[in-house]
Amino acid sequence: MNEEVETSLLVIVLDTNPAQRLLRERTHNLTQCLESVIAFANSHLMLKSANRLAMLACHSRSTEFLFPPPPAAFGTQAAMLRQVDGQYELFTHVEKTIRQSLQQLLMRDTKSEPVGSACESLLAGALAMALCYIHRLEQDLSSGRNMNSRILVVTGSADSASQYMSYMNVFFTAQKQNVTLDVCSMEQDMSLLQQGCDITGGLYLRIPQLQGLLQYLLWVFLPEPPIRKKLVLPPPVKVDYRAACFCHRELIDIGFVCSVCLSIFCKFSPICTTCHTVFRSPGPLPIKPKKRKIKLN
Ligand SMILES: [Zn+2]
Ligand SMILES: [Zn+2]
Protein backbone atom coordinates (compact mmCIF):
# COMPACT_ATOMS: atom_id res chain seq x y z
CA MET A 1 0.00 0.00 0.00
CA ASN A 2 1.44 3.33 -1.02
CA GLU A 3 -1.07 5.36 0.89
CA GLU A 4 0.10 8.55 2.52
CA VAL A 5 0.15 8.33 6.29
CA GLU A 6 -2.13 11.02 7.66
CA THR A 7 -1.56 12.19 11.18
CA SER A 8 -3.91 14.46 13.00
CA LEU A 9 -2.48 16.61 15.75
CA LEU A 10 -4.82 18.04 18.35
CA VAL A 11 -3.55 20.72 20.71
CA ILE A 12 -5.92 21.44 23.58
CA VAL A 13 -5.62 24.72 25.45
CA LEU A 14 -7.39 24.39 28.78
CA ASP A 15 -8.03 27.57 30.72
CA THR A 16 -7.19 26.83 34.35
CA ASN A 17 -7.17 30.41 35.60
CA PRO A 18 -8.68 30.40 39.10
CA ALA A 19 -10.23 33.82 38.43
CA GLN A 20 -12.89 32.32 36.13
CA ARG A 21 -16.37 32.59 37.63
CA LEU A 22 -16.96 28.85 37.11
CA LEU A 23 -13.93 27.96 39.24
CA ARG A 24 -14.34 30.72 41.81
CA GLU A 25 -17.84 29.57 42.67
CA ARG A 26 -17.13 25.86 42.66
CA THR A 27 -13.55 24.56 42.53
CA HIS A 28 -14.87 21.09 41.77
CA ASN A 29 -15.77 22.39 38.31
CA LEU A 30 -12.09 22.22 37.37
CA THR A 31 -12.03 18.49 38.14
CA GLN A 32 -15.13 17.98 36.05
CA CYS A 33 -13.70 19.98 33.17
CA LEU A 34 -10.41 18.13 33.35
CA GLU A 35 -12.11 14.74 33.33
CA SER A 36 -14.17 15.64 30.29
CA VAL A 37 -11.17 17.03 28.45
CA ILE A 38 -9.02 13.95 29.23
CA ALA A 39 -11.79 11.63 28.01
CA PHE A 40 -12.04 13.75 24.87
CA ALA A 41 -8.27 13.70 24.34
CA ASN A 42 -8.19 9.91 24.68
CA SER A 43 -11.07 9.60 22.21
CA HIS A 44 -8.98 11.54 19.72
CA LEU A 45 -6.05 9.16 20.23
CA MET A 46 -8.37 6.18 19.94
CA LEU A 47 -9.65 7.20 16.48
CA LYS A 48 -6.34 6.50 14.75
CA SER A 49 -3.08 5.12 16.08
CA ALA A 50 -1.15 7.83 14.20
CA ASN A 51 -3.05 10.65 15.94
CA ARG A 52 -1.06 12.91 18.21
CA LEU A 53 -1.97 15.01 21.19
CA ALA A 54 -0.68 17.98 23.14
CA MET A 55 -2.28 19.85 25.99
CA LEU A 56 -1.52 23.23 27.52
CA ALA A 57 -2.78 24.79 30.71
CA CYS A 58 -3.43 28.49 30.32
CA HIS A 59 -3.06 30.16 33.70
CA SER A 60 -3.19 33.74 34.94
CA ARG A 61 0.60 34.23 34.96
CA SER A 62 1.93 31.55 32.66
CA THR A 63 1.11 28.82 30.19
CA GLU A 64 2.58 25.36 30.58
CA PHE A 65 2.56 22.08 28.75
CA LEU A 66 0.60 19.39 30.58
CA PHE A 67 1.16 16.85 27.84
CA PRO A 68 3.70 15.97 26.60
CA PRO A 69 5.50 17.16 29.76
CA PRO A 70 8.57 19.37 29.32
CA PRO A 71 11.81 17.32 29.05
CA ALA A 72 13.07 18.41 32.49
CA ALA A 73 10.00 17.10 34.28
CA PHE A 74 9.89 13.91 32.27
CA GLY A 75 12.66 12.04 34.05
CA THR A 76 11.14 12.40 37.48
CA GLN A 77 7.61 11.64 36.37
CA ALA A 78 8.08 8.74 34.01
CA ALA A 79 9.18 6.44 36.79
CA MET A 80 6.04 7.14 38.77
CA LEU A 81 3.64 6.24 35.98
CA ARG A 82 2.34 2.73 36.26
CA GLN A 83 -0.11 1.09 33.98
CA VAL A 84 -3.57 0.27 35.26
CA ASP A 85 -4.64 -3.29 34.49
CA GLY A 86 -7.06 -3.50 31.61
CA GLN A 87 -6.45 0.05 30.34
CA TYR A 88 -4.59 0.89 27.15
CA GLU A 89 -1.11 2.09 28.26
CA LEU A 90 -1.27 5.31 26.26
CA PHE A 91 -4.53 6.36 27.93
CA THR A 92 -3.07 5.78 31.39
CA HIS A 93 0.03 7.70 30.40
CA VAL A 94 -1.97 10.66 29.05
CA GLU A 95 -4.30 10.82 32.03
CA LYS A 96 -1.66 10.50 34.73
CA THR A 97 0.76 12.90 33.08
CA ILE A 98 -1.90 15.58 32.64
CA ARG A 99 -3.14 15.22 36.21
CA GLN A 100 0.37 15.35 37.68
CA SER A 101 1.51 18.30 35.60
CA LEU A 102 -1.62 20.28 36.45
CA GLN A 103 -1.27 19.44 40.12
CA GLN A 104 2.31 20.72 40.11
CA LEU A 105 1.26 23.88 38.30
CA LEU A 106 -1.50 24.60 40.81
CA MET A 107 0.77 23.90 43.79
CA ARG A 108 3.40 26.31 42.47
CA ASP A 109 0.72 28.87 41.76
CA THR A 110 -0.76 28.89 45.27
CA LYS A 111 2.74 29.21 46.75
CA SER A 112 3.81 32.11 44.56
CA GLU A 113 0.78 34.38 44.72
CA PRO A 114 -1.84 35.19 47.32
CA VAL A 115 -5.28 33.72 46.64
CA GLY A 116 -7.75 36.22 45.25
CA SER A 117 -5.49 38.30 43.03
CA ALA A 118 -7.44 38.13 39.80
CA CYS A 119 -5.69 38.31 36.45
CA GLU A 120 -7.06 37.56 33.02
CA SER A 121 -6.15 34.33 31.26
CA LEU A 122 -3.25 34.59 28.84
CA LEU A 123 -5.09 32.88 26.01
CA ALA A 124 -3.31 34.68 23.17
CA GLY A 125 0.07 33.60 24.57
CA ALA A 126 -1.12 30.03 24.99
CA LEU A 127 -2.28 29.99 21.37
CA ALA A 128 1.10 31.29 20.25
CA MET A 129 2.83 28.49 22.18
CA ALA A 130 0.50 25.94 20.58
CA LEU A 131 1.37 27.30 17.12
CA CYS A 132 5.10 27.10 17.85
CA TYR A 133 4.71 23.50 18.98
CA ILE A 134 2.76 22.61 15.84
CA HIS A 135 5.36 24.32 13.68
CA ARG A 136 8.17 22.36 15.34
CA LEU A 137 6.42 19.02 14.82
CA GLU A 138 5.75 19.88 11.18
CA GLN A 139 9.44 20.63 10.67
CA ASP A 140 10.37 17.22 12.10
CA LEU A 141 7.87 15.39 9.90
CA SER A 142 9.44 12.85 7.54
CA SER A 143 8.55 13.08 3.85
CA GLY A 144 5.45 11.25 2.70
CA ARG A 145 3.75 12.06 5.95
CA ASN A 146 0.98 14.54 6.20
CA MET A 147 -0.19 16.23 9.38
CA ASN A 148 -3.47 18.06 9.93
CA SER A 149 -3.20 20.29 12.98
CA ARG A 150 -5.85 22.00 15.00
CA ILE A 151 -6.15 23.81 18.29
CA LEU A 152 -9.09 23.57 20.66
CA VAL A 153 -9.56 26.18 23.36
CA VAL A 154 -11.71 25.21 26.35
CA THR A 155 -12.31 28.23 28.52
CA GLY A 156 -14.67 29.91 30.93
CA SER A 157 -13.08 33.36 30.81
CA ALA A 158 -13.93 36.29 28.63
CA ASP A 159 -11.51 37.33 25.91
CA SER A 160 -10.17 40.75 26.64
CA ALA A 161 -9.40 43.43 24.12
CA SER A 162 -6.09 44.13 25.89
CA GLN A 163 -4.66 41.12 24.02
CA TYR A 164 -6.20 42.25 20.72
CA MET A 165 -2.95 42.57 18.77
CA SER A 166 -1.60 39.22 19.97
CA TYR A 167 -4.90 37.55 19.08
CA MET A 168 -4.87 38.95 15.56
CA ASN A 169 -1.25 37.92 15.01
CA VAL A 170 -2.04 34.41 16.22
CA PHE A 171 -5.18 34.09 14.09
CA PHE A 172 -3.50 35.12 10.86
CA THR A 173 -0.45 32.96 11.56
CA ALA A 174 -2.74 30.00 12.17
CA GLN A 175 -4.55 30.72 8.92
CA LYS A 176 -1.23 30.81 7.07
CA GLN A 177 -0.07 27.56 8.65
CA ASN A 178 -3.37 25.81 7.88
CA VAL A 179 -4.15 25.31 11.55
CA THR A 180 -7.83 25.25 12.47
CA LEU A 181 -8.85 27.02 15.66
CA ASP A 182 -11.87 25.67 17.57
CA VAL A 183 -13.27 27.32 20.66
CA CYS A 184 -15.52 25.80 23.29
CA SER A 185 -16.68 28.56 25.61
CA MET A 186 -18.21 27.43 28.86
CA GLU A 187 -19.46 30.75 30.06
CA GLN A 188 -19.20 33.94 28.05
CA ASP A 189 -19.52 35.08 24.47
CA MET A 190 -16.08 35.75 23.08
CA SER A 191 -16.16 38.03 20.08
CA LEU A 192 -12.40 38.02 19.42
CA LEU A 193 -12.07 34.23 19.49
CA GLN A 194 -15.16 34.00 17.28
CA GLN A 195 -13.22 36.03 14.74
CA GLY A 196 -10.31 33.59 15.08
CA CYS A 197 -12.55 30.58 14.43
CA ASP A 198 -14.06 32.32 11.43
CA ILE A 199 -10.66 33.28 9.99
CA THR A 200 -9.20 29.77 10.35
CA GLY A 201 -12.35 27.84 9.40
CA GLY A 202 -12.91 26.41 12.86
CA LEU A 203 -15.98 26.09 15.03
CA TYR A 204 -17.05 28.30 17.88
CA LEU A 205 -19.50 26.94 20.40
CA ARG A 206 -20.77 28.36 23.64
CA ILE A 207 -22.17 25.49 25.63
CA PRO A 208 -25.35 26.14 27.61
CA GLN A 209 -24.30 24.08 30.63
CA LEU A 210 -21.14 22.59 32.01
CA GLN A 211 -22.78 19.21 32.70
CA GLY A 212 -22.81 18.36 29.01
CA LEU A 213 -19.22 19.39 28.28
CA LEU A 214 -17.96 15.94 27.27
CA GLN A 215 -20.97 15.33 25.07
CA TYR A 216 -20.48 18.64 23.26
CA LEU A 217 -16.76 17.99 22.84
CA LEU A 218 -17.35 14.54 21.34
CA TRP A 219 -20.20 15.68 19.12
CA VAL A 220 -18.86 18.96 17.78
CA PHE A 221 -15.08 18.94 18.18
CA LEU A 222 -14.02 15.32 17.76
CA PRO A 223 -14.68 15.07 13.99
CA GLU A 224 -11.86 16.56 11.95
CA PRO A 225 -12.60 19.74 9.97
CA PRO A 226 -12.96 18.04 6.52
CA ILE A 227 -15.55 15.60 7.91
CA ARG A 228 -17.58 18.29 9.64
CA LYS A 229 -19.24 19.44 6.41
CA LYS A 230 -21.05 16.12 6.24
CA LEU A 231 -22.39 16.30 9.78
CA VAL A 232 -25.29 18.16 11.31
CA LEU A 233 -23.63 20.56 13.74
CA PRO A 234 -24.86 23.65 15.58
CA PRO A 235 -25.41 26.55 13.14
CA PRO A 236 -22.46 28.98 12.89
CA VAL A 237 -22.68 32.07 15.05
CA LYS A 238 -22.87 35.56 13.59
CA VAL A 239 -19.38 36.94 14.05
CA ASP A 240 -18.93 40.35 15.61
CA TYR A 241 -16.08 41.80 13.55
CA ARG A 242 -15.45 44.94 15.56
CA ALA A 243 -11.84 45.88 16.26
CA ALA A 244 -10.39 47.12 19.51
CA CYS A 245 -8.95 50.65 19.64
CA PHE A 246 -5.27 50.81 20.57
CA CYS A 247 -5.75 53.62 23.05
CA HIS A 248 -8.38 52.17 25.41
CA ARG A 249 -8.59 48.55 24.17
CA GLU A 250 -12.34 48.83 23.66
CA LEU A 251 -14.32 47.39 20.78
CA ILE A 252 -15.48 50.10 18.38
CA ASP A 253 -17.63 50.28 15.23
CA ILE A 254 -16.12 53.40 13.65
CA GLY A 255 -12.72 54.87 14.43
CA PHE A 256 -9.58 56.55 13.09
CA VAL A 257 -6.96 54.41 11.33
CA CYS A 258 -3.30 55.44 11.05
CA SER A 259 -2.50 55.55 7.35
CA VAL A 260 1.07 54.34 7.99
CA CYS A 261 0.77 51.39 10.41
CA LEU A 262 -3.02 50.76 10.38
CA SER A 263 -3.39 51.24 14.14
CA ILE A 264 -6.96 51.97 15.20
CA PHE A 265 -8.01 54.80 17.52
CA CYS A 266 -11.41 55.77 18.85
CA LYS A 267 -10.49 59.49 18.96
CA PHE A 268 -8.30 61.59 16.70
CA SER A 269 -4.75 61.99 17.99
CA PRO A 270 -2.17 64.18 16.21
CA ILE A 271 0.63 61.65 16.78
CA CYS A 272 0.17 57.92 16.20
CA THR A 273 1.16 56.24 19.46
CA THR A 274 2.32 53.10 17.64
CA CYS A 275 4.58 54.43 14.86
CA HIS A 276 4.90 58.11 16.00
CA THR A 277 3.77 59.54 12.67
CA VAL A 278 2.61 63.16 13.01
CA PHE A 279 -0.72 64.04 11.40
CA ARG A 280 -2.21 67.42 10.60
CA SER A 281 -5.22 68.28 12.67
CA PRO A 282 -8.49 67.62 10.84
CA GLY A 283 -9.73 71.15 11.63
CA PRO A 284 -12.25 73.03 9.50
CA LEU A 285 -10.20 72.25 6.34
CA PRO A 286 -12.96 70.65 4.24
CA ILE A 287 -15.25 73.67 4.63
CA LYS A 288 -12.81 76.53 3.83
CA PRO A 289 -11.99 75.72 0.16
CA LYS A 290 -15.70 75.51 -0.64
CA LYS A 291 -16.26 79.05 0.69
CA ARG A 292 -13.36 80.40 -1.41
CA LYS A 293 -14.75 78.73 -4.49
CA ILE A 294 -18.08 80.41 -3.92
CA LYS A 295 -16.34 83.84 -3.63
CA LEU A 296 -14.36 83.30 -6.84
CA ASN A 297 -17.44 82.44 -8.82
ZN1 LIG B 1 -9.73 54.32 22.45
ZN1 LIG C 1 0.83 54.63 12.97
Coordinates of C-alpha atoms in Angstrom, one line a residue, residues 21-160:
R21 CA -16.4 32.6 37.6
L22 CA -17.0 28.8 37.1
L23 CA -13.9 28.0 39.2
R24 CA -14.3 30.7 41.8
E25 CA -17.8 29.6 42.7
R26 CA -17.1 25.9 42.7
T27 CA -13.6 24.6 42.5
H28 CA -14.9 21.1 41.8
N29 CA -15.8 22.4 38.3
L30 CA -12.1 22.2 37.4
T31 CA -12.0 18.5 38.1
Q32 CA -15.1 18.0 36.1
C33 CA -13.7 20.0 33.2
L34 CA -10.4 18.1 33.4
E35 CA -12.1 14.7 33.3
S36 CA -14.2 15.6 30.3
V37 CA -11.2 17.0 28.5
I38 CA -9.0 14.0 29.2
A39 CA -11.8 11.6 28.0
F40 CA -12.0 13.8 24.9
A41 CA -8.3 13.7 24.3
N42 CA -8.2 9.9 24.7
S43 CA -11.1 9.6 22.2
H44 CA -9.0 11.5 19.7
L45 CA -6.0 9.2 20.2
M46 CA -8.4 6.2 19.9
L47 CA -9.6 7.2 16.5
K48 CA -6.3 6.5 14.8
S49 CA -3.1 5.1 16.1
A50 CA -1.2 7.8 14.2
N51 CA -3.0 10.6 15.9
R52 CA -1.1 12.9 18.2
L53 CA -2.0 15.0 21.2
A54 CA -0.7 18.0 23.1
M55 CA -2.3 19.9 26.0
L56 CA -1.5 23.2 27.5
A57 CA -2.8 24.8 30.7
C58 CA -3.4 28.5 30.3
H59 CA -3.1 30.2 33.7
S60 CA -3.2 33.7 34.9
R61 CA 0.6 34.2 35.0
S62 CA 1.9 31.5 32.7
T63 CA 1.1 28.8 30.2
E64 CA 2.6 25.4 30.6
F65 CA 2.6 22.1 28.8
L66 CA 0.6 19.4 30.6
F67 CA 1.2 16.8 27.8
P68 CA 3.7 16.0 26.6
P69 CA 5.5 17.2 29.8
P70 CA 8.6 19.4 29.3
P71 CA 11.8 17.3 29.1
A72 CA 13.1 18.4 32.5
A73 CA 10.0 17.1 34.3
F74 CA 9.9 13.9 32.3
G75 CA 12.7 12.0 34.1
T76 CA 11.1 12.4 37.5
Q77 CA 7.6 11.6 36.4
A78 CA 8.1 8.7 34.0
A79 CA 9.2 6.4 36.8
M80 CA 6.0 7.1 38.8
L81 CA 3.6 6.2 36.0
R82 CA 2.3 2.7 36.3
Q83 CA -0.1 1.1 34.0
V84 CA -3.6 0.3 35.3
D85 CA -4.6 -3.3 34.5
G86 CA -7.1 -3.5 31.6
Q87 CA -6.4 0.0 30.3
Y88 CA -4.6 0.9 27.2
E89 CA -1.1 2.1 28.3
L90 CA -1.3 5.3 26.3
F91 CA -4.5 6.4 27.9
T92 CA -3.1 5.8 31.4
H93 CA 0.0 7.7 30.4
V94 CA -2.0 10.7 29.1
E95 CA -4.3 10.8 32.0
K96 CA -1.7 10.5 34.7
T97 CA 0.8 12.9 33.1
I98 CA -1.9 15.6 32.6
R99 CA -3.1 15.2 36.2
Q100 CA 0.4 15.4 37.7
S101 CA 1.5 18.3 35.6
L102 CA -1.6 20.3 36.5
Q103 CA -1.3 19.4 40.1
Q104 CA 2.3 20.7 40.1
L105 CA 1.3 23.9 38.3
L106 CA -1.5 24.6 40.8
M107 CA 0.8 23.9 43.8
R108 CA 3.4 26.3 42.5
D109 CA 0.7 28.9 41.8
T110 CA -0.8 28.9 45.3
K111 CA 2.7 29.2 46.7
S112 CA 3.8 32.1 44.6
E113 CA 0.8 34.4 44.7
P114 CA -1.8 35.2 47.3
V115 CA -5.3 33.7 46.6
G116 CA -7.7 36.2 45.3
S117 CA -5.5 38.3 43.0
A118 CA -7.4 38.1 39.8
C119 CA -5.7 38.3 36.5
E120 CA -7.1 37.6 33.0
S121 CA -6.1 34.3 31.3
L122 CA -3.3 34.6 28.8
L123 CA -5.1 32.9 26.0
A124 CA -3.3 34.7 23.2
G125 CA 0.1 33.6 24.6
A126 CA -1.1 30.0 25.0
L127 CA -2.3 30.0 21.4
A128 CA 1.1 31.3 20.2
M129 CA 2.8 28.5 22.2
A130 CA 0.5 25.9 20.6
L131 CA 1.4 27.3 17.1
C132 CA 5.1 27.1 17.8
Y133 CA 4.7 23.5 19.0
I134 CA 2.8 22.6 15.8
H135 CA 5.4 24.3 13.7
R136 CA 8.2 22.4 15.3
L137 CA 6.4 19.0 14.8
E138 CA 5.7 19.9 11.2
Q139 CA 9.4 20.6 10.7
D140 CA 10.4 17.2 12.1
L141 CA 7.9 15.4 9.9
S142 CA 9.4 12.9 7.5
S143 CA 8.6 13.1 3.8
G144 CA 5.5 11.2 2.7
R145 CA 3.7 12.1 5.9
N146 CA 1.0 14.5 6.2
M147 CA -0.2 16.2 9.4
N148 CA -3.5 18.1 9.9
S149 CA -3.2 20.3 13.0
R150 CA -5.9 22.0 15.0
I151 CA -6.1 23.8 18.3
L152 CA -9.1 23.6 20.7
V153 CA -9.6 26.2 23.4
V154 CA -11.7 25.2 26.4
T155 CA -12.3 28.2 28.5
G156 CA -14.7 29.9 30.9
S157 CA -13.1 33.4 30.8
A158 CA -13.9 36.3 28.6
D159 CA -11.5 37.3 25.9
S160 CA -10.2 40.7 26.6

